[in-house]
């Protein structure tokens, strides 16, 4: 018996939607509403000290906070943040893809659960402590520095700690599983016969990869890129632990407005700017992806839908 | 040739993933007080950690919040996931949009939003603030996993039960629910772990007197880098692994494979 398509009449529609009602109420009250309030706050200003209960005054709404954020001081920080996020996401992809590929194609199905668990287990350790462990590893007088110097790769001690470099490493470390899993799922779904057929027909490893494997893995890759880039751009803890002053990201700036400067209006505006920038990058990447898809279809007759 | 390259890469990545864990575990056996000065091998850190009152109450709070979060997330998210998979109204698209938004939103923005909101509402009960904050994300995870799982179920199973005379509630209880169990369990575990490990939201919405363990560790890391923290982390890892092993063992009997759970957690489930 085929399942019905399309909206169902009256009471049945309600019965179908009813179980989602608590969630809907929960999300509207405790997610949508708070975010809307942030948007409103971004147009406010910080009241003169000592007066307000909350650190926000809303009687004179303006774009001042946005203007303040556009100044070179803050703008540079936001650009650095985006750069770290984009580079970090791409590095994650480069590291994760072979891992996912190995998991999906080289490890026998019986052992895949164990292999996945082996990758998750490090992430059952406290996020804070394992990020802090990098402070110990990357210290100027730490094991990595000593090893690099004795091997001749470096003339002096390692000075990457408390810079954006350490943050870059830290975020790749922390976001790796988020990239591995969706790509693994997409690759595992792919019928190995497709690859074998391609090789049987004479295509080498590289061509098979580019024309068969990669297009079919694209949904997983896109998912991975999205779920890594967006939270990464808003990172707060990793730069706080590894970055010091020079490695601060937008998240740290926003946090300081709320926790130290008590300027909620400016903090809210900066949060909105961060989200807008994230959406911008995602939009650009998405358009590039679409363009690439159209191009590959035209030039090389690659059509993943036809193959699947 | 490709095979060997892939295996070497896998090995390198696993080393990369586990070295910091090794550092934490080794550091927990540092007999000295401070993480950066090795003072001999010993269990002093564990003794100090377990007898520290601040740590004990923070841990207790974290566990309670995590349990409440997991429970709430499973109920709210499970129902939502079920509705999303089965219903065909136009509301499903915007709803899914909100769920995905919740999952990818940068934590700092969400944490700040909660802080403002709770202050506005004058809600000062720390426990409630934390559970609310965590369950938003937790329930979104559960909803996503349950929706995927229920959506992938073979519809003829439920139809067959109905054809054999079972009323809808019975079909749900005896067919749908057991088959959905891995997704619910996986979602609950993820929600629990997220809550237990969450730093950002906890740092922002905790009131004085209700500090979670990660929030405590975060502020402690800023001031004095003590070995007790490494000891707590190692203990927590051990406990988590233990719980995981037990859960997997239990579910293995019920569903026939830990792979089903891990796979569901990985986001894809195809029977």
Coordinates of C-alpha atoms in Angstrom, one line a residue:
Chain A
X1 CA 0.0 0.0 0.0
X2 CA 1.7 3.3 -1.1
X3 CA 2.0 6.1 1.4
X4 CA -0.1 9.2 0.8
X5 CA 1.5 12.3 -0.6
X6 CA 0.4 15.8 0.0
X7 CA -1.4 17.4 3.0
X8 CA -4.1 15.4 4.7
X9 CA -7.5 16.8 5.5
X10 CA -8.5 18.6 8.8
X11 CA -8.1 16.6 12.0
X12 CA -5.6 14.1 10.6
X13 CA -3.2 16.9 9.7
X14 CA -3.4 18.1 13.3
X15 CA -2.8 14.6 14.6
X16 CA 0.2 14.3 12.4
X17 CA 1.7 17.6 13.5
X18 CA 0.7 17.3 17.2
X19 CA 3.7 15.4 18.5
X20 CA 5.9 18.2 17.2
X21 CA 4.0 20.9 19.2
X22 CA 6.0 20.8 22.4
X23 CA 9.2 21.1 20.4
X24 CA 7.7 24.0 18.4
X25 CA 6.7 25.8 21.5
X26 CA 10.1 25.1 23.1
X27 CA 12.0 26.4 20.1
X28 CA 10.0 29.5 19.6
X29 CA 10.2 30.5 23.2
X30 CA 13.8 29.6 23.9
X31 CA 15.5 30.0 20.6
X32 CA 13.7 32.2 18.1
X33 CA 12.6 34.7 20.7
X34 CA 16.0 35.2 22.3
X35 CA 17.7 35.6 18.9
X36 CA 15.1 38.2 18.0
X37 CA 15.9 40.0 21.2
X38 CA 19.6 40.1 20.3
X39 CA 18.6 41.7 17.0
X40 CA 16.6 44.4 18.8
X41 CA 19.4 44.9 21.4
X42 CA 21.9 45.5 18.6
X43 CA 20.3 48.8 17.9
X44 CA 20.4 49.9 21.5
X45 CA 23.2 51.5 23.5
X46 CA 25.1 51.1 26.7
X47 CA 23.5 53.2 29.5
X48 CA 25.7 55.5 31.6
X49 CA 27.3 53.4 34.3
X50 CA 25.6 52.8 37.6
X51 CA 22.1 53.4 36.5
X52 CA 20.6 50.4 34.6
X53 CA 19.8 47.0 36.1
X54 CA 20.6 45.4 32.8
X55 CA 23.4 46.8 30.7
X56 CA 21.2 48.0 27.9
X57 CA 19.2 51.1 27.0
X58 CA 16.7 50.9 24.3
X59 CA 15.1 54.3 24.2
X60 CA 17.3 55.7 21.4
X61 CA 17.7 53.1 18.7
X62 CA 20.4 53.6 16.2
X63 CA 23.0 52.0 14.0
X64 CA 25.9 53.2 16.1
X65 CA 27.0 49.8 17.2
X66 CA 27.2 48.7 13.6
X67 CA 29.3 51.7 12.7
X68 CA 31.6 51.0 15.6
X69 CA 32.1 47.4 14.4
X70 CA 33.0 48.6 10.9
X71 CA 36.1 50.4 12.2
X72 CA 39.5 48.9 11.3
X73 CA 40.1 47.6 14.8
X74 CA 37.2 45.3 14.8
X75 CA 36.9 44.7 11.1
X76 CA 40.4 43.2 11.0
X77 CA 39.5 40.8 13.8
X78 CA 36.4 39.7 11.9
X79 CA 38.4 39.1 8.7
X80 CA 41.0 37.1 10.7
X81 CA 38.2 35.1 12.1
X82 CA 36.8 34.3 8.7
X83 CA 40.2 33.4 7.4
X84 CA 40.8 31.0 10.2
X85 CA 37.4 29.5 9.8
X86 CA 37.8 29.0 6.0
X87 CA 41.4 27.6 6.2
X88 CA 40.4 25.5 9.2
X89 CA 37.4 24.0 7.3
X90 CA 39.5 23.2 4.2
X91 CA 42.2 21.7 6.3
X92 CA 39.6 19.5 8.1
X93 CA 38.4 18.4 4.7
X94 CA 41.9 17.5 3.5
X95 CA 42.6 15.5 6.6
X96 CA 39.1 13.9 6.9
X97 CA 38.4 12.8 3.4
X98 CA 41.1 10.1 3.2
X99 CA 40.1 8.9 6.7
X100 CA 36.5 8.6 5.6
X101 CA 37.5 7.0 2.4
X102 CA 39.7 4.4 4.2
X103 CA 36.9 3.7 6.7
X104 CA 34.3 3.3 4.0
X105 CA 36.3 1.3 1.5
X106 CA 39.2 -0.4 3.2
X107 CA 37.9 -1.5 6.5
X108 CA 35.6 -4.6 6.5
X109 CA 32.0 -3.8 7.5
X110 CA 32.3 -5.8 10.7
X111 CA 35.0 -3.5 12.0
X112 CA 33.5 -0.2 10.9
X113 CA 31.6 0.4 14.1
X114 CA 34.8 -0.2 16.1
X115 CA 36.8 2.1 13.8
X116 CA 34.2 4.9 14.2
X117 CA 34.2 4.4 17.9
X118 CA 38.0 4.7 17.9
X119 CA 37.6 8.1 16.2
X120 CA 34.9 9.3 18.6
X121 CA 36.6 8.2 21.9
X122 CA 39.1 11.1 22.0
X123 CA 36.1 13.3 21.9
X124 CA 34.7 11.7 25.1
X125 CA 37.5 13.5 26.9
X126 CA 36.8 17.0 28.2
X127 CA 37.0 19.4 25.3
X128 CA 38.8 21.9 27.6
X129 CA 41.4 19.5 28.8
X130 CA 42.3 18.1 25.4
X131 CA 42.5 21.6 24.0
X132 CA 44.7 22.5 26.9
X133 CA 46.8 19.5 26.2
X134 CA 47.9 21.3 23.1
X135 CA 49.2 24.1 25.2
X136 CA 51.5 21.6 26.8
X137 CA 52.4 20.0 23.5
X138 CA 53.0 23.3 21.7
X139 CA 54.9 25.1 24.5
X140 CA 58.2 26.7 23.7
X141 CA 60.0 24.3 26.0
X142 CA 57.6 21.5 25.3
X143 CA 58.1 18.1 23.6
X144 CA 57.1 19.2 20.1
X145 CA 59.5 22.2 20.2
X146 CA 62.4 20.0 21.5
X147 CA 61.7 17.3 18.9
X148 CA 61.6 19.8 16.0
X149 CA 64.8 21.5 17.2
X150 CA 66.8 18.3 17.6
X151 CA 65.6 17.1 14.2
X152 CA 66.9 20.2 12.7
X153 CA 63.6 21.6 11.4
X154 CA 63.8 24.6 13.6
X155 CA 66.6 26.9 14.7
X156 CA 64.9 28.2 17.9
X157 CA 62.0 27.2 20.2
X158 CA 58.5 26.8 18.8
X159 CA 56.6 30.1 19.1
X160 CA 53.3 29.1 17.7
X161 CA 51.5 29.2 21.0
X162 CA 49.3 32.3 21.7
X163 CA 49.1 33.0 18.0
X164 CA 46.5 32.3 15.4
X165 CA 48.6 29.3 14.3
X166 CA 48.0 27.4 17.5
X167 CA 44.2 28.3 17.2
X168 CA 44.3 27.0 13.6
X169 CA 45.7 23.7 14.7
X170 CA 43.3 23.5 17.7
X171 CA 40.2 24.0 15.7
X172 CA 41.2 21.4 13.0
X173 CA 41.7 19.0 15.9
X174 CA 38.4 19.7 17.5
X175 CA 36.3 19.7 14.4
X176 CA 37.8 16.7 12.6
X177 CA 35.1 14.1 13.5
X178 CA 32.3 16.5 12.4
X179 CA 33.9 16.4 9.0
X180 CA 34.7 12.7 8.9
X181 CA 31.2 11.4 9.7
X182 CA 29.1 12.9 6.9
X183 CA 31.7 12.1 4.3
X184 CA 32.0 8.5 5.6
X185 CA 28.2 8.0 5.5
X186 CA 28.1 9.3 1.9
X187 CA 31.0 7.1 0.8
X188 CA 29.7 4.1 2.5
X189 CA 26.4 4.5 0.7
X190 CA 28.2 4.4 -2.6
X191 CA 28.0 1.0 -4.4
X192 CA 31.6 -0.3 -4.8
X193 CA 30.6 -1.8 -8.1
X194 CA 30.5 1.7 -9.6
X195 CA 34.2 2.1 -8.9
X196 CA 35.0 -1.3 -10.1
X197 CA 33.1 -0.8 -13.3
X198 CA 34.9 2.5 -13.9
X199 CA 38.3 0.8 -13.5
X200 CA 37.2 -2.2 -15.7
X201 CA 36.2 0.3 -18.4
X202 CA 39.8 1.6 -18.4
X203 CA 39.8 4.7 -16.2
X204 CA 42.8 4.9 -13.9
X205 CA 42.6 5.6 -10.1
X206 CA 42.7 9.3 -10.5
X207 CA 40.0 9.5 -13.1
X208 CA 37.8 7.1 -11.2
X209 CA 38.2 9.2 -8.1
X210 CA 37.4 12.5 -9.9
X211 CA 34.6 11.3 -12.1
X212 CA 32.9 8.7 -9.9
X213 CA 33.8 8.8 -6.3
X214 CA 34.0 12.5 -5.7
X215 CA 30.7 13.5 -7.3
X216 CA 28.9 10.8 -5.4
X217 CA 30.5 11.9 -2.1
X218 CA 29.6 15.5 -2.7
X219 CA 26.4 15.5 -0.5
X220 CA 28.6 14.3 2.4
X221 CA 31.3 16.8 1.7
X222 CA 28.8 19.7 1.5
X223 CA 27.2 18.6 4.8
X224 CA 30.7 18.4 6.4
X225 CA 31.7 21.8 5.2
X226 CA 28.6 23.4 6.5
X227 CA 28.6 21.8 9.9
X228 CA 32.2 22.5 10.4
X229 CA 32.5 26.1 9.1
X230 CA 29.5 27.6 10.8
X231 CA 30.3 26.7 14.4
X232 CA 34.0 27.1 13.8
X233 CA 33.6 30.7 12.8
X234 CA 31.9 31.3 16.1
X235 CA 34.6 29.6 18.2
X236 CA 35.3 30.9 21.6
X237 CA 36.9 28.4 23.8
X238 CA 39.7 27.2 21.5
X239 CA 41.1 30.7 20.8
X240 CA 40.6 31.5 24.5
X241 CA 42.9 28.6 25.5
X242 CA 45.4 28.6 22.7
X243 CA 45.3 32.0 21.1
X244 CA 46.1 34.6 23.7
X245 CA 45.7 38.2 22.5
X246 CA 47.0 37.7 19.0
X247 CA 44.9 34.7 18.3
X248 CA 41.5 36.1 19.4
X249 CA 38.5 35.4 17.3
X250 CA 35.2 37.2 16.9
X251 CA 33.7 34.9 19.6
X252 CA 36.1 36.2 22.2
X253 CA 35.4 39.8 21.2
X254 CA 31.6 39.3 21.6
X255 CA 32.1 37.4 24.9
X256 CA 34.2 40.2 26.3
X257 CA 31.5 42.8 25.5
X258 CA 29.1 40.8 27.7
X259 CA 31.4 39.6 30.4
X260 CA 33.8 42.5 30.8
X261 CA 32.8 45.6 29.0
X262 CA 29.2 45.2 29.9
X263 CA 28.3 46.7 26.6
X264 CA 25.4 44.4 25.6
X265 CA 24.3 46.6 22.7
X266 CA 27.7 46.5 21.0
X267 CA 28.1 42.7 21.7
X268 CA 24.7 42.0 20.2
X269 CA 25.6 44.0 17.1
X270 CA 28.9 42.2 16.7
X271 CA 27.1 38.8 17.1
X272 CA 24.7 39.9 14.3
X273 CA 27.7 40.9 12.1
X274 CA 29.4 37.6 12.7
X275 CA 26.3 35.7 11.7
X276 CA 25.8 37.9 8.6
X277 CA 29.5 37.3 7.6
X278 CA 29.0 33.5 8.1
X279 CA 25.9 33.5 6.0
X280 CA 27.8 35.5 3.3
X281 CA 30.6 33.0 3.1
X282 CA 28.2 30.1 3.0
X283 CA 26.2 31.8 0.3
X284 CA 29.3 32.4 -1.8
X285 CA 30.5 28.8 -1.3
X286 CA 27.1 27.5 -2.2
X287 CA 26.9 29.5 -5.4
X288 CA 30.4 28.4 -6.3
X289 CA 29.3 24.8 -5.7
X290 CA 26.3 25.1 -7.9
X291 CA 28.4 26.7 -10.6
X292 CA 31.0 24.0 -10.3
X293 CA 28.2 21.4 -10.6
X294 CA 26.9 22.9 -13.8
X295 CA 30.4 23.3 -15.2
X296 CA 31.3 19.7 -14.5
X297 CA 28.1 18.5 -16.1
X298 CA 28.8 20.5 -19.3
X299 CA 32.5 19.8 -19.6
X300 CA 33.0 16.3 -18.4
X301 CA 29.5 14.8 -18.6
X302 CA 29.6 14.0 -14.9
X303 CA 26.1 13.6 -13.6
X304 CA 26.0 12.0 -10.1
X305 CA 22.2 11.5 -10.4
X306 CA 22.6 9.4 -13.5
X307 CA 25.3 7.3 -11.9
X308 CA 23.3 6.7 -8.7
Chain B
X1 CA 50.0 1.6 -3.3
X2 CA 46.9 3.7 -2.6
X3 CA 45.9 1.1 0.1
X4 CA 49.2 1.6 1.9
X5 CA 48.9 5.4 1.7
X6 CA 45.4 5.3 3.1
X7 CA 46.4 3.0 6.0
X8 CA 49.4 5.2 6.8
X9 CA 47.2 8.3 6.8
X10 CA 44.6 6.6 9.0
X11 CA 47.4 5.7 11.4
X12 CA 48.8 9.3 11.4
X13 CA 45.4 10.8 12.1
X14 CA 44.7 8.4 14.9
X15 CA 48.0 9.3 16.5
X16 CA 47.1 13.0 16.0
X17 CA 43.8 12.4 17.7
X18 CA 45.2 10.4 20.7
X19 CA 48.4 12.2 21.6
X20 CA 46.6 15.1 23.5
X21 CA 44.5 12.4 25.3
X22 CA 47.7 10.7 26.3
X23 CA 49.1 14.0 27.5
X24 CA 46.0 14.5 29.7
X25 CA 46.1 11.0 31.2
X26 CA 49.9 11.2 31.8
X27 CA 49.5 14.7 33.3
X28 CA 46.9 13.3 35.8
X29 CA 49.6 11.2 37.3
X30 CA 51.8 14.2 38.0
X31 CA 52.5 14.3 41.7
X32 CA 53.1 18.0 41.6
X33 CA 50.3 20.6 41.9
X34 CA 50.8 22.4 38.6
X35 CA 50.3 20.9 35.2
X36 CA 53.4 22.5 33.7
X37 CA 55.9 21.2 36.2
X38 CA 56.5 17.5 36.3
X39 CA 57.1 16.5 39.9
X40 CA 57.2 12.7 39.9
X41 CA 54.6 10.0 39.5
X42 CA 51.8 9.8 41.9
X43 CA 48.1 9.8 42.6
X44 CA 48.0 13.0 44.6
X45 CA 46.0 14.7 41.8
X46 CA 43.2 12.2 42.1
X47 CA 43.1 12.5 45.8
X48 CA 43.0 16.3 45.6
X49 CA 40.3 16.2 42.9
X50 CA 38.0 13.9 44.7
X51 CA 38.2 15.7 48.0
X52 CA 37.8 19.2 46.5
X53 CA 34.3 20.4 47.5
X54 CA 33.9 22.8 44.6
X55 CA 34.7 20.1 42.1
X56 CA 32.3 17.6 43.8
X57 CA 29.4 20.0 43.7
X58 CA 30.2 21.1 40.2
X59 CA 30.3 17.5 39.1
X60 CA 27.1 16.7 40.8
X61 CA 25.3 19.6 39.2
X62 CA 26.7 18.7 35.7
X63 CA 25.5 15.1 36.0
X64 CA 22.0 16.2 37.1
X65 CA 21.8 18.8 34.4
X66 CA 23.0 16.3 31.8
X67 CA 20.4 13.7 32.9
X68 CA 17.6 16.2 32.9
X69 CA 18.7 17.5 29.5
X70 CA 18.9 14.0 28.0
X71 CA 15.4 13.1 29.3
X72 CA 13.8 16.3 28.1
X73 CA 15.6 16.2 24.8
X74 CA 14.5 12.6 24.2
X75 CA 10.9 13.3 24.9
X76 CA 10.6 16.7 23.0
X77 CA 12.9 15.7 20.2
X78 CA 11.7 12.1 19.8
X79 CA 8.1 13.3 19.4
X80 CA 9.2 16.0 17.0
X81 CA 11.3 13.6 15.0
X82 CA 8.4 11.2 14.7
X83 CA 6.0 13.9 13.6
X84 CA 8.6 15.2 11.0
X85 CA 9.0 11.7 9.5
X86 CA 5.4 10.8 9.3
X87 CA 3.6 14.1 8.7
X88 CA 3.2 15.7 5.3
X89 CA 2.1 19.2 6.1
X90 CA 3.9 22.3 4.9
X91 CA 5.1 23.0 8.4
X92 CA 7.8 20.4 8.2
X93 CA 10.1 22.5 6.1
X94 CA 10.4 25.6 8.3
X95 CA 10.5 23.3 11.3
X96 CA 13.4 21.4 9.9
X97 CA 15.0 24.7 9.1
X98 CA 14.8 25.7 12.7
X99 CA 16.2 22.3 13.8
X100 CA 19.2 22.7 11.5
X101 CA 19.7 26.3 12.6
X102 CA 19.8 25.2 16.2
X103 CA 22.4 22.5 15.3
X104 CA 24.8 24.8 13.4
X105 CA 24.3 28.1 15.2
X106 CA 27.6 29.4 16.8
X107 CA 27.4 28.7 20.5
X108 CA 28.6 32.1 21.5
X109 CA 25.6 33.7 19.8
X110 CA 23.2 31.3 21.4
X111 CA 24.8 31.6 24.8
X112 CA 24.6 35.4 24.7
X113 CA 21.0 35.2 23.6
X114 CA 20.1 32.9 26.5
X115 CA 21.9 35.2 28.9
X116 CA 19.9 38.2 27.8
X117 CA 16.7 36.3 27.7
X118 CA 17.0 34.8 31.2
X119 CA 17.9 38.1 32.6
X120 CA 14.9 39.7 30.9
X121 CA 12.6 36.9 32.2
X122 CA 14.2 37.3 35.6
X123 CA 14.8 33.5 35.7
X124 CA 17.6 33.0 38.1
X125 CA 17.3 29.4 38.9
X126 CA 20.6 28.0 37.6
X127 CA 19.5 24.5 37.1
X128 CA 16.6 25.5 34.9
X129 CA 18.7 27.9 32.9
X130 CA 21.2 25.2 32.2
X131 CA 18.6 22.5 31.3
X132 CA 16.7 24.8 29.0
X133 CA 19.8 26.0 27.3
X134 CA 21.1 22.5 26.8
X135 CA 17.9 20.8 25.8
X136 CA 17.4 23.1 22.8
X137 CA 20.4 21.6 21.1
X138 CA 19.8 18.2 22.6
X139 CA 16.3 17.9 21.4
X140 CA 17.3 19.1 17.9
X141 CA 19.8 16.3 17.7
X142 CA 17.3 13.7 18.8
X143 CA 14.7 15.0 16.4
X144 CA 17.1 14.8 13.5
X145 CA 18.2 11.2 14.4
X146 CA 14.7 10.0 15.0
X147 CA 13.4 11.5 11.9
X148 CA 16.1 9.8 9.8
X149 CA 15.5 6.5 11.5
X150 CA 11.8 6.5 11.3
X151 CA 12.0 7.8 7.7
X152 CA 14.2 4.9 6.7
X153 CA 11.9 2.3 8.3
X154 CA 10.2 -0.1 5.9
X155 CA 6.5 1.1 5.9
X156 CA 5.2 -2.4 5.2
X157 CA 6.2 -3.4 8.7
X158 CA 3.7 -1.0 10.3
X159 CA 1.2 -1.7 7.6
X160 CA 1.5 -5.4 8.2
X161 CA 0.9 -5.0 11.9
X162 CA -2.2 -2.9 11.1
X163 CA -3.4 -5.4 8.6
X164 CA -3.1 -8.1 11.3
X165 CA -5.5 -6.1 13.4
X166 CA -3.3 -4.0 15.7
X167 CA -4.7 -0.6 16.7
X168 CA -2.4 2.4 16.0
X169 CA -1.2 2.7 19.5
X170 CA -0.2 -1.0 19.5
X171 CA 1.5 -0.6 16.2
X172 CA 3.5 2.3 17.7
X173 CA 4.4 0.4 20.8
X174 CA 5.3 -2.9 19.3
X175 CA 6.7 -2.0 15.9
X176 CA 7.7 1.6 15.6
X177 CA 9.1 2.2 19.0
X178 CA 11.5 -0.8 19.2
X179 CA 12.8 -0.1 15.7
X180 CA 13.3 3.6 16.5
X181 CA 15.1 2.7 19.8
X182 CA 18.7 3.0 18.4
X183 CA 18.1 6.5 17.2
X184 CA 16.5 7.5 20.5
X185 CA 19.3 6.0 22.5
X186 CA 22.0 7.6 20.3
X187 CA 20.2 10.9 20.5
X188 CA 19.9 10.7 24.3
X189 CA 23.6 9.8 24.6
X190 CA 24.6 12.7 22.4
X191 CA 22.4 15.1 24.3
X192 CA 23.8 13.9 27.6
X193 CA 27.4 14.2 26.4
X194 CA 26.8 17.6 24.9
X195 CA 25.3 18.9 28.2
X196 CA 28.1 17.3 30.3
X197 CA 30.8 18.8 28.2
X198 CA 29.3 22.1 27.3
X199 CA 31.5 25.1 28.3
X200 CA 30.1 28.2 26.4
X201 CA 26.5 28.1 27.3
X202 CA 27.3 27.0 30.9
X203 CA 29.8 29.8 31.3
X204 CA 27.2 32.4 30.3
X205 CA 24.0 31.2 32.0
X206 CA 25.4 29.8 35.2
X207 CA 24.5 31.9 38.2
X208 CA 26.8 32.0 41.2
X209 CA 26.3 28.8 43.2
X210 CA 25.4 26.8 40.2
X211 CA 28.6 26.2 38.3
X212 CA 28.9 23.1 36.0
X213 CA 32.1 21.2 35.9
X214 CA 33.3 22.5 32.5
X215 CA 32.5 26.0 33.6
X216 CA 34.6 25.5 36.7
X217 CA 37.5 23.9 34.8
X218 CA 37.4 26.7 32.3
X219 CA 37.8 29.4 34.9
X220 CA 40.3 27.3 36.8
X221 CA 42.4 26.9 33.7
X222 CA 42.7 30.6 33.4
X223 CA 44.1 31.1 36.9
X224 CA 46.0 28.1 38.3
X225 CA 46.7 25.2 36.0
X226 CA 46.4 22.4 38.5
X227 CA 46.9 18.7 38.0
X228 CA 43.5 18.0 39.7
X229 CA 41.9 19.1 36.5
X230 CA 43.7 16.4 34.5
X231 CA 42.7 13.9 37.1
X232 CA 39.0 14.9 36.7
X233 CA 39.2 14.7 33.0
X234 CA 40.7 11.2 33.1
X235 CA 38.1 10.0 35.5
X236 CA 35.4 11.5 33.4
X237 CA 36.8 9.7 30.3
X238 CA 36.9 6.4 32.2
X239 CA 33.4 6.8 33.4
X240 CA 32.1 7.7 29.9
X241 CA 33.8 4.8 28.4
X242 CA 32.3 2.5 31.0
X243 CA 28.8 3.8 30.5
X244 CA 29.2 3.5 26.7
X245 CA 30.5 -0.1 27.0
X246 CA 27.5 -1.0 29.2
X247 CA 25.0 0.7 27.0
X248 CA 26.4 -0.9 23.9
X249 CA 26.5 -4.3 25.5
X250 CA 22.8 -3.9 26.6
X251 CA 21.7 -2.8 23.2
X252 CA 23.7 -5.3 21.3
X253 CA 21.3 -7.9 22.6
X254 CA 18.3 -5.9 21.8
X255 CA 19.1 -4.8 18.3
X256 CA 21.9 -6.9 17.0
X257 CA 24.8 -4.5 16.7
X258 CA 26.7 -1.6 18.1
X259 CA 27.2 -0.6 14.5
X260 CA 23.6 0.4 14.3
X261 CA 24.0 2.9 17.2
X262 CA 27.3 4.3 16.0
X263 CA 26.0 4.5 12.5
X264 CA 22.8 6.3 13.7
X265 CA 25.1 8.7 15.6
X266 CA 27.1 9.2 12.4
X267 CA 23.9 10.5 10.8
X268 CA 23.0 7.8 8.4
X269 CA 20.9 4.8 8.9
X270 CA 19.8 2.4 6.2
X271 CA 18.1 -0.4 8.0

